[in-house]
Amino acid sequence: MTTIDASMRSVEIQGTTVPRLGFGTWQLRGRDCVEAVRDALEIGYRHIDTARIYRNETEVGRGLAASGVDRADIFLTTKIWPGDFERARLRAATEDSLRSLATEYIDLLLLHWPSDDLVLEDALGAMVALRDEGKIRHLGVSNFFDGLLRQALDLAPVFTDQVELHPHLGRPKLVELALERDFMVTAYSPLAQGKVARDGTLREIAEAHGNSTGQVALRWLLDQPNVSAIPKASSHEHRAENFEVFDFDLTAEERARIGARPEDRRRTDPWA
Ligand code: NAP
């Protein structure tokens, strides 16, 4: 059963409550990353997103420790990169991530991108085994669509599909499927990597509410059931601004205007 709590700050997926607004850490490195994660947790974020390929898991782990926030109160995601999808490699990579993050468990482990070396049954089977041992709490996928996503959903309890999703790239069918099959759609690049700031429609709506275009983009995402969003920001000001998205409401008409943007303006494709 999927429910959204009254304050909209969290969503319950497969019986687990997840804070809907997370903090993304791609491109944060070194001391900046440690400080960004510590600061995000101080602001109130309780959902942190990293990946092995970001090469910052050690710093994310240090940020978690420096914050003093109880590990049990944090929802932590990391991702396995293609090349490590074979059973033994996936296990070794996860154990390495646990050491780097200095944590006893990962809340959500994702297959980062589909690839030629992926044998879905094996990779998902390896993740289920890790879950049964308590090393991860949930498993999921990222950048999976259509047939492959449905295959994964039929094979294992996929908790999330993390995909590029923002006002320039809506995914109503995926959100519908998420509701039907009880998984979360995690919106990455929710600010279209900063491009929402130059969007005239968003600016008009933002001005009417006395908010920023980024806040409107995030609110539009979080008004969709089962969707969480993981904006990244390098500065405290941006991190704090992005966290303030629950104290205003978009009208149905505003949501429809934002949802009517041209689709398929992707920003991320590592194979391009
Ligand atoms: P994003 O969050 O859409 O945008 C980040 C950009 O927006 C940065 O340039 C940031 O600038 C700017 N920004 C943030 N807050 C702002 C504000 N309040 N006002 C103005 N500008 C603001 O893009 P993203 O980093 O691509 O995506 C977010 C996270 O999603 C990543 O960090 C990563 O964790 C995840 N991700 C996952 C995948 C995947 O394949 N699964 C792919 C891409 C990303 P400053 O940094 O200067 O603040």
CSV table of N, CA, C and O and ligand atoms in Angstrom, one decimal, residues 23-28 45 48-51 53-54 79 81 110-113 141-143 162-166 186-197 212-215 218 229-242 267-268 270, ligand 1:
chain,number,residue,atom,x,y,z
A,23,PHE,N,18.9,14.9,-0.8
A,23,PHE,CA,20.0,15.7,-1.2
A,23,PHE,C,20.9,14.9,-2.1
A,23,PHE,O,21.4,13.9,-1.8
A,24,GLY,N,21.1,15.4,-3.4
A,24,GLY,CA,22.0,14.8,-4.3
A,24,GLY,C,23.4,15.2,-4.2
A,24,GLY,O,23.7,16.4,-3.9
A,25,THR,N,24.4,14.3,-4.4
A,25,THR,CA,25.8,14.7,-4.2
A,25,THR,C,26.7,14.5,-5.4
A,25,THR,O,27.9,14.6,-5.2
A,26,TRP,N,26.1,14.3,-6.6
A,26,TRP,CA,26.9,14.2,-7.8
A,26,TRP,C,27.8,15.4,-7.9
A,26,TRP,O,27.2,16.5,-7.8
A,27,GLN,N,29.0,15.3,-8.2
A,27,GLN,CA,30.0,16.4,-8.4
A,27,GLN,C,30.5,17.1,-7.2
A,27,GLN,O,31.2,18.0,-7.2
A,28,LEU,N,30.0,16.6,-6.0
A,28,LEU,CA,30.5,17.1,-4.8
A,28,LEU,C,31.7,16.3,-4.4
A,28,LEU,O,31.6,15.0,-4.3
A,45,TYR,N,17.4,17.8,5.8
A,45,TYR,CA,17.3,16.7,4.9
A,45,TYR,C,17.6,15.4,5.6
A,45,TYR,O,18.5,15.4,6.5
A,48,ILE,N,19.7,11.0,1.5
A,48,ILE,CA,21.0,11.4,0.9
A,48,ILE,C,21.3,10.4,-0.3
A,48,ILE,O,21.2,9.2,-0.1
A,49,ASP,N,21.6,11.0,-1.4
A,49,ASP,CA,21.9,10.2,-2.6
A,49,ASP,C,23.3,10.3,-3.1
A,49,ASP,O,23.8,11.4,-3.3
A,50,THR,N,24.0,9.1,-3.2
A,50,THR,CA,25.3,9.1,-3.8
A,50,THR,C,25.4,7.9,-4.7
A,50,THR,O,24.4,7.3,-5.0
A,51,ALA,N,26.6,7.6,-5.2
A,51,ALA,CA,26.8,6.5,-6.1
A,51,ALA,C,28.3,6.2,-6.1
A,51,ALA,O,29.1,7.0,-5.9
A,53,ILE,N,30.1,5.6,-8.6
A,53,ILE,CA,30.8,6.4,-9.7
A,53,ILE,C,31.0,7.9,-9.3
A,53,ILE,O,31.9,8.5,-9.9
A,54,TYR,N,30.4,8.4,-8.3
A,54,TYR,CA,30.6,9.8,-7.9
A,54,TYR,C,31.9,9.9,-7.1
A,54,TYR,O,32.4,11.0,-6.9
A,79,LYS,N,24.7,3.5,-5.5
A,79,LYS,CA,24.4,2.8,-6.8
A,79,LYS,C,25.6,2.1,-7.3
A,79,LYS,O,26.7,2.6,-7.2
A,81,TRP,N,27.7,0.6,-10.4
A,81,TRP,CA,27.9,1.0,-11.8
A,81,TRP,C,28.1,-0.2,-12.7
A,81,TRP,O,28.6,-1.2,-12.2
A,110,LEU,N,21.0,0.7,-5.8
A,110,LEU,CA,20.4,0.7,-7.2
A,110,LEU,C,21.4,0.2,-8.2
A,110,LEU,O,22.6,0.4,-8.1
A,111,LEU,N,20.9,-0.4,-9.2
A,111,LEU,CA,21.6,-0.6,-10.5
A,111,LEU,C,21.6,0.7,-11.2
A,111,LEU,O,20.5,1.2,-11.6
A,112,HIS,N,22.8,1.3,-11.5
A,112,HIS,CA,22.8,2.7,-11.9
A,112,HIS,C,22.3,2.9,-13.3
A,112,HIS,O,21.5,3.9,-13.5
A,113,TRP,N,22.7,2.1,-14.2
A,113,TRP,CA,22.2,2.2,-15.6
A,113,TRP,C,22.1,0.8,-16.2
A,113,TRP,O,23.0,0.0,-16.0
A,141,VAL,N,16.4,0.3,-9.1
A,141,VAL,CA,17.1,0.5,-10.4
A,141,VAL,C,17.1,2.0,-10.7
A,141,VAL,O,16.4,2.8,-10.1
A,142,SER,N,17.9,2.3,-11.7
A,142,SER,CA,17.9,3.7,-12.2
A,142,SER,C,18.1,3.7,-13.7
A,142,SER,O,18.8,2.9,-14.3
A,143,ASN,N,17.3,4.6,-14.3
A,143,ASN,CA,17.4,4.8,-15.8
A,143,ASN,C,16.8,3.5,-16.5
A,143,ASN,O,17.3,3.1,-17.5
A,162,GLN,N,15.0,5.4,-10.2
A,162,GLN,CA,15.6,6.8,-10.2
A,162,GLN,C,15.8,7.2,-11.6
A,162,GLN,O,16.6,6.6,-12.3
A,163,VAL,N,15.1,8.3,-12.0
A,163,VAL,CA,15.2,8.7,-13.4
A,163,VAL,C,15.3,10.2,-13.5
A,163,VAL,O,14.9,10.9,-12.5
A,164,GLU,N,15.7,10.7,-14.6
A,164,GLU,CA,15.7,12.2,-14.8
A,164,GLU,C,14.2,12.6,-14.9
A,164,GLU,O,13.5,12.1,-15.7
A,165,LEU,N,13.9,13.5,-14.1
A,165,LEU,CA,12.5,14.0,-14.1
A,165,LEU,C,12.4,15.4,-13.6
A,165,LEU,O,13.0,15.7,-12.5
A,166,HIS,N,11.9,16.3,-14.3
A,166,HIS,CA,11.8,17.7,-14.0
A,166,HIS,C,10.7,18.4,-14.9
A,166,HIS,O,10.2,17.7,-15.8
A,186,THR,N,12.2,8.3,-8.1
A,186,THR,CA,13.1,9.3,-7.6
A,186,THR,C,13.5,10.2,-8.7
A,186,THR,O,14.1,9.7,-9.7
A,187,ALA,N,13.2,11.5,-8.6
A,187,ALA,CA,13.5,12.4,-9.6
A,187,ALA,C,14.9,13.0,-9.5
A,187,ALA,O,15.2,13.7,-8.5
A,188,TYR,N,15.8,12.6,-10.5
A,188,TYR,CA,17.1,13.2,-10.4
A,188,TYR,C,17.2,14.3,-11.4
A,188,TYR,O,16.3,14.5,-12.3
A,189,SER,N,18.1,15.2,-11.2
A,189,SER,CA,18.2,16.5,-11.9
A,189,SER,C,16.9,17.2,-11.9
A,189,SER,O,16.4,17.7,-12.9
A,190,PRO,N,16.3,17.3,-10.7
A,190,PRO,CA,14.9,17.9,-10.6
A,190,PRO,C,14.9,19.3,-10.9
A,190,PRO,O,13.8,19.8,-11.2
A,191,LEU,N,16.0,20.0,-10.9
A,191,LEU,CA,16.0,21.4,-11.3
A,191,LEU,C,16.5,21.5,-12.8
A,191,LEU,O,16.9,22.6,-13.2
A,192,ALA,N,16.5,20.4,-13.5
A,192,ALA,CA,17.0,20.4,-14.9
A,192,ALA,C,18.5,20.9,-14.9
A,192,ALA,O,18.8,21.7,-15.8
A,193,GLN,N,19.2,20.5,-13.9
A,193,GLN,CA,20.6,21.0,-13.7
A,193,GLN,C,20.7,22.5,-13.7
A,193,GLN,O,21.7,23.1,-14.3
A,194,GLY,N,19.8,23.1,-13.1
A,194,GLY,CA,19.8,24.6,-13.0
A,194,GLY,C,19.0,25.3,-14.1
A,194,GLY,O,18.8,26.5,-13.9
A,195,LYS,N,18.6,24.6,-15.1
A,195,LYS,CA,18.0,25.3,-16.3
A,195,LYS,C,16.6,25.8,-15.9
A,195,LYS,O,16.1,26.6,-16.7
A,196,VAL,N,15.9,25.3,-14.9
A,196,VAL,CA,14.6,25.8,-14.6
A,196,VAL,C,14.6,27.3,-14.2
A,196,VAL,O,13.6,28.0,-14.4
A,197,ALA,N,15.8,27.8,-13.8
A,197,ALA,CA,15.9,29.2,-13.5
A,197,ALA,C,15.5,30.1,-14.7
A,197,ALA,O,15.1,31.2,-14.5
A,212,SER,N,11.0,30.8,-5.5
A,212,SER,CA,11.9,30.8,-6.6
A,212,SER,C,11.4,29.7,-7.7
A,212,SER,O,10.6,28.9,-7.3
A,213,THR,N,12.0,29.8,-8.8
A,213,THR,CA,11.6,28.8,-9.9
A,213,THR,C,12.0,27.4,-9.4
A,213,THR,O,11.2,26.5,-9.7
A,214,GLY,N,13.1,27.3,-8.8
A,214,GLY,CA,13.5,25.9,-8.3
A,214,GLY,C,12.5,25.4,-7.3
A,214,GLY,O,12.1,24.2,-7.3
A,215,GLN,N,12.0,26.2,-6.4
A,215,GLN,CA,11.0,25.8,-5.4
A,215,GLN,C,9.7,25.3,-6.1
A,215,GLN,O,9.1,24.3,-5.7
A,218,LEU,N,10.4,21.9,-7.7
A,218,LEU,CA,10.4,20.9,-6.7
A,218,LEU,C,9.0,20.6,-6.2
A,218,LEU,O,8.6,19.4,-6.1
A,229,ALA,N,12.4,13.7,-4.7
A,229,ALA,CA,13.3,14.5,-5.6
A,229,ALA,C,14.6,14.7,-4.8
A,229,ALA,O,14.6,14.9,-3.6
A,230,ILE,N,15.7,14.7,-5.5
A,230,ILE,CA,17.0,14.8,-4.9
A,230,ILE,C,17.9,15.9,-5.5
A,230,ILE,O,18.9,15.7,-6.1
A,231,PRO,N,17.5,17.2,-5.3
A,231,PRO,CA,18.3,18.3,-5.8
A,231,PRO,C,19.7,18.3,-5.2
A,231,PRO,O,19.9,18.0,-4.1
A,232,LYS,N,20.6,18.7,-6.0
A,232,LYS,CA,22.0,18.9,-5.6
A,232,LYS,C,22.3,20.5,-5.5
A,232,LYS,O,21.8,21.2,-6.4
A,233,ALA,N,23.0,20.9,-4.5
A,233,ALA,CA,23.3,22.3,-4.4
A,233,ALA,C,24.7,22.4,-3.7
A,233,ALA,O,24.9,21.8,-2.7
A,234,SER,N,25.5,23.3,-4.2
A,234,SER,CA,26.9,23.5,-3.6
A,234,SER,C,26.9,24.4,-2.4
A,234,SER,O,27.7,24.4,-1.6
A,235,SER,N,25.9,25.4,-2.4
A,235,SER,CA,25.9,26.4,-1.4
A,235,SER,C,24.9,26.1,-0.3
A,235,SER,O,23.8,25.5,-0.6
A,236,HIS,N,25.1,26.6,0.9
A,236,HIS,CA,24.1,26.5,2.0
A,236,HIS,C,22.8,27.2,1.6
A,236,HIS,O,21.7,26.7,1.8
A,237,GLU,N,23.0,28.4,0.9
A,237,GLU,CA,21.8,29.1,0.5
A,237,GLU,C,20.9,28.3,-0.4
A,237,GLU,O,19.7,28.3,-0.2
A,238,HIS,N,21.5,27.7,-1.4
A,238,HIS,CA,20.7,26.9,-2.3
A,238,HIS,C,20.1,25.7,-1.6
A,238,HIS,O,18.9,25.3,-1.8
A,239,ARG,N,20.9,25.0,-0.8
A,239,ARG,CA,20.4,23.9,-0.1
A,239,ARG,C,19.2,24.2,0.8
A,239,ARG,O,18.2,23.5,0.9
A,240,ALA,N,19.3,25.4,1.5
A,240,ALA,CA,18.2,25.8,2.4
A,240,ALA,C,17.0,26.2,1.6
A,240,ALA,O,15.8,25.8,1.9
A,241,GLU,N,17.2,26.9,0.5
A,241,GLU,CA,16.1,27.3,-0.4
A,241,GLU,C,15.3,26.1,-0.9
A,241,GLU,O,14.1,26.0,-0.9
A,242,ASN,N,16.1,25.1,-1.3
A,242,ASN,CA,15.4,23.9,-1.9
A,242,ASN,C,14.7,23.1,-0.9
A,242,ASN,O,13.8,22.3,-1.3
A,267,ARG,N,18.9,15.7,-20.0
A,267,ARG,CA,20.2,16.3,-19.8
A,267,ARG,C,21.3,15.3,-19.7
A,267,ARG,O,22.4,15.6,-19.9
A,268,THR,N,20.9,14.1,-19.2
A,268,THR,CA,21.9,13.1,-18.8
A,268,THR,C,21.9,11.9,-19.7
A,268,THR,O,20.9,11.3,-19.9
A,270,PRO,N,25.1,9.0,-20.2
A,270,PRO,CA,26.5,8.8,-20.1
A,270,PRO,C,27.0,8.0,-21.3
A,270,PRO,O,28.2,8.0,-21.5
B,1,NAP,P1,19.9,19.4,-10.3
B,1,NAP,O1,19.8,19.0,-8.8
B,1,NAP,O2,18.7,19.4,-11.1
B,1,NAP,O3,20.6,20.8,-10.4
B,1,NAP,C1,21.9,21.1,-9.8
B,1,NAP,C2,22.2,22.5,-10.3
B,1,NAP,O4,21.2,23.4,-9.9
B,1,NAP,C3,23.6,22.9,-9.8
B,1,NAP,O5,24.2,23.6,-10.8
B,1,NAP,C4,23.2,23.9,-8.6
B,1,NAP,O6,24.1,24.9,-8.5
B,1,NAP,C5,21.9,24.4,-9.2
B,1,NAP,N1,21.0,24.8,-8.0
B,1,NAP,C6,20.7,24.0,-7.0
B,1,NAP,N2,19.8,24.7,-6.2
B,1,NAP,C7,19.7,26.0,-6.7
B,1,NAP,C8,19.0,27.1,-6.3
B,1,NAP,N3,18.2,27.1,-5.2
B,1,NAP,N4,19.0,28.2,-7.1
B,1,NAP,C9,19.8,28.2,-8.2
B,1,NAP,N5,20.5,27.1,-8.7
B,1,NAP,C10,20.4,26.0,-7.9
B,1,NAP,O7,21.0,18.4,-11.0
B,1,NAP,P2,21.8,17.1,-10.7
B,1,NAP,O8,23.0,17.4,-9.8
B,1,NAP,O9,22.1,16.5,-12.1
B,1,NAP,O10,20.8,16.1,-10.0
B,1,NAP,C11,20.6,16.0,-8.6
B,1,NAP,C12,21.1,14.7,-8.1
B,1,NAP,O11,20.5,13.6,-8.8
B,1,NAP,C13,22.6,14.4,-8.3
B,1,NAP,O12,23.4,15.1,-7.4
B,1,NAP,C14,22.7,12.9,-8.1
B,1,NAP,O13,22.7,12.6,-6.7
B,1,NAP,C15,21.4,12.5,-8.8
B,1,NAP,N6,21.6,12.1,-10.3
B,1,NAP,C16,21.4,10.7,-10.6
B,1,NAP,C17,21.6,10.3,-11.9
B,1,NAP,C18,21.4,8.8,-12.2
B,1,NAP,O14,21.8,8.4,-13.3
B,1,NAP,N7,20.8,8.1,-11.3
B,1,NAP,C19,22.0,11.2,-12.9
B,1,NAP,C20,22.2,12.5,-12.5
B,1,NAP,C21,22.0,13.0,-11.2
B,1,NAP,P3,25.1,24.9,-7.2
B,1,NAP,O15,25.7,23.5,-7.1
B,1,NAP,O16,26.0,26.0,-7.6
B,1,NAP,O17,24.3,25.2,-6.0
